[in-house]
Amino acid sequence: MSSLPPGAEKIDHIGIAVKDLDAAEKTYTQLLGVPPYKRETVASQQVVTSFFKIGESKIELLSPTAPESPIAKFLEKKGEGIHHLAFGVKDIVASLAKLKAQGFRLIHETPIQGADQKLIAFVHPKDTTGALIELCEPLQQGL
Ligand code: ZN
């Protein structure tokens, strides 16, 4: 179960940017056969999120709460679709330090409080072949 620290342990979730959270929740409830288990606003990111759990993995729907939200900008540029891929890590501070030492540009040099009781940080997509990568570490183990 344990891997070499500070590596990624699993795909924790996939983030999908949506314009209409109510409509997207209905779509994903039909698609996955389960309703979302929580809806949460993340003030620091100006988003409202909705989470679905499928086995070990989650789907995070993200919708902007303000025009200057990063998700609003993403929707403007690219439209709805996959926004980021999140890897679960055990020690996010150590993981960020390792990535930085390897030359990855970090959007967050230190982790911030994200949705779903997690510390999160993003790695710049220019250094990850275009995919926005999030690292996340649960604030409480066992979620
Ligand atoms: Zn996420």
Coordinates of C-alpha atoms and ligand atoms in Angstrom, one line a residue:
M1 CA 0.0 0.0 0.0
S2 CA 2.6 2.6 0.9
S3 CA 4.7 3.9 -1.9
L4 CA 8.0 5.8 -2.0
P5 CA 7.3 9.1 -0.4
P6 CA 6.6 11.7 -1.6
G7 CA 5.0 10.1 -4.7
A8 CA 1.4 10.1 -5.9
E9 CA -0.6 7.3 -4.4
K10 CA -3.7 7.3 -6.5
I11 CA -6.0 9.4 -8.7
D12 CA -8.0 11.1 -6.1
H13 CA -10.4 12.8 -8.4
I14 CA -11.0 14.3 -11.8
G15 CA -12.2 17.9 -11.9
I16 CA -14.7 18.9 -14.6
A17 CA -15.6 22.6 -15.3
V18 CA -19.3 23.2 -15.8
K19 CA -21.5 26.2 -16.5
D20 CA -24.6 25.0 -14.7
L21 CA -24.0 23.0 -11.6
D22 CA -27.6 21.9 -11.1
A23 CA -27.8 20.6 -14.7
A24 CA -24.4 18.9 -14.4
E25 CA -25.3 17.2 -11.1
K26 CA -28.4 15.7 -12.8
T27 CA -26.3 14.5 -15.8
Y28 CA -23.6 12.9 -13.6
T29 CA -26.2 11.4 -11.2
Q30 CA -27.7 9.6 -14.3
L31 CA -24.3 8.8 -15.7
L32 CA -22.8 7.3 -12.5
G33 CA -26.0 6.0 -10.8
V34 CA -25.2 7.8 -7.6
P35 CA -26.1 11.3 -6.4
P36 CA -23.4 13.8 -5.3
Y37 CA -22.4 13.3 -1.7
K38 CA -21.6 17.0 -1.1
R39 CA -21.7 20.4 -2.5
E40 CA -19.2 22.9 -1.2
T41 CA -18.2 26.5 -2.0
V42 CA -14.4 27.2 -1.9
A43 CA -14.2 31.0 -1.4
S44 CA -10.5 31.2 -2.1
Q45 CA -11.0 29.7 -5.6
Q46 CA -14.3 31.3 -6.3
V47 CA -15.9 28.0 -7.1
V48 CA -18.8 25.9 -6.0
T49 CA -18.0 22.2 -6.2
S50 CA -20.1 19.1 -6.2
F51 CA -18.5 15.7 -5.5
F52 CA -19.4 12.2 -6.6
K53 CA -17.7 9.1 -5.2
I54 CA -17.1 6.0 -7.3
G55 CA -15.0 3.4 -5.5
E56 CA -11.8 5.1 -4.5
S57 CA -12.1 7.9 -7.0
K58 CA -14.2 11.0 -7.1
I59 CA -15.5 13.3 -9.7
E60 CA -15.5 17.0 -8.8
L61 CA -17.8 19.3 -10.8
L62 CA -16.6 22.9 -10.6
S63 CA -18.7 26.0 -11.4
P64 CA -17.6 29.6 -11.0
T65 CA -19.1 31.9 -8.3
A66 CA -17.6 35.1 -9.8
P67 CA -16.6 36.3 -13.3
E68 CA -12.9 36.5 -12.2
S69 CA -12.9 33.0 -10.9
P70 CA -10.2 30.7 -12.6
I71 CA -13.0 28.4 -13.6
A72 CA -14.9 31.3 -15.3
K73 CA -11.7 32.0 -17.3
F74 CA -11.3 28.3 -18.2
L75 CA -14.9 28.1 -19.4
E76 CA -14.5 31.2 -21.5
K77 CA -11.3 29.9 -23.2
K78 CA -12.1 26.2 -23.5
G79 CA -15.7 25.6 -22.7
E80 CA -17.0 22.9 -20.4
G81 CA -14.9 19.8 -19.9
I82 CA -12.1 18.2 -18.0
H83 CA -10.3 20.8 -15.9
H84 CA -7.8 19.0 -13.8
L85 CA -6.5 15.6 -12.6
A86 CA -5.8 15.3 -8.9
F87 CA -3.3 12.9 -7.4
G88 CA -3.6 11.9 -3.8
V89 CA -0.3 12.3 -1.9
K90 CA 0.7 11.6 1.7
D91 CA 2.8 14.6 2.3
I92 CA 1.9 17.5 0.0
V93 CA 4.7 19.8 1.3
A94 CA 7.3 17.2 0.5
S95 CA 5.8 16.4 -2.8
L96 CA 5.8 20.1 -3.8
A97 CA 9.4 20.4 -2.7
K98 CA 10.4 17.4 -4.8
L99 CA 8.6 18.6 -7.9
K100 CA 10.1 22.1 -7.5
A101 CA 13.6 20.6 -7.2
Q102 CA 12.9 18.7 -10.4
G103 CA 12.1 21.9 -12.2
F104 CA 8.3 21.9 -12.3
R105 CA 6.7 25.3 -12.0
L106 CA 4.1 25.4 -9.2
I107 CA 1.0 27.5 -9.3
H108 CA 0.9 27.1 -5.5
E109 CA 4.3 26.9 -3.8
T110 CA 2.6 26.2 -0.5
P111 CA -0.6 24.2 -0.3
I112 CA -4.0 26.0 0.1
Q113 CA -7.2 24.8 1.7
G114 CA -9.3 23.1 -1.0
A115 CA -12.7 21.5 -1.1
D116 CA -13.5 18.2 0.5
Q117 CA -11.3 18.6 3.6
K118 CA -8.0 18.7 1.6
L119 CA -4.9 20.6 1.3
I120 CA -4.3 21.2 -2.4
A121 CA -1.7 22.7 -4.8
F122 CA -1.6 23.0 -8.6
V123 CA 1.4 22.3 -10.9
H124 CA 1.6 24.5 -14.0
P125 CA 0.2 22.7 -17.1
K126 CA 3.1 24.1 -19.2
D127 CA 5.3 21.6 -17.4
T128 CA 2.9 18.7 -17.5
T129 CA 2.1 18.3 -21.2
G130 CA -0.9 20.5 -21.0
A131 CA -2.8 18.8 -18.2
L132 CA -3.5 20.8 -15.1
I133 CA -2.4 18.6 -12.2
E134 CA -3.5 19.0 -8.6
L135 CA -1.9 17.4 -5.6
C136 CA -4.1 16.8 -2.6
E137 CA -3.6 15.5 0.9
P138 CA -6.6 14.8 3.2
L139 CA -6.6 17.0 6.3
Q140 CA -8.0 13.9 8.2
Q141 CA -6.8 10.5 7.1
G142 CA -9.4 7.9 6.3
L143 CA -11.7 9.9 4.1
Ligands
ZN1 ZN -9.7 19.2 -7.6

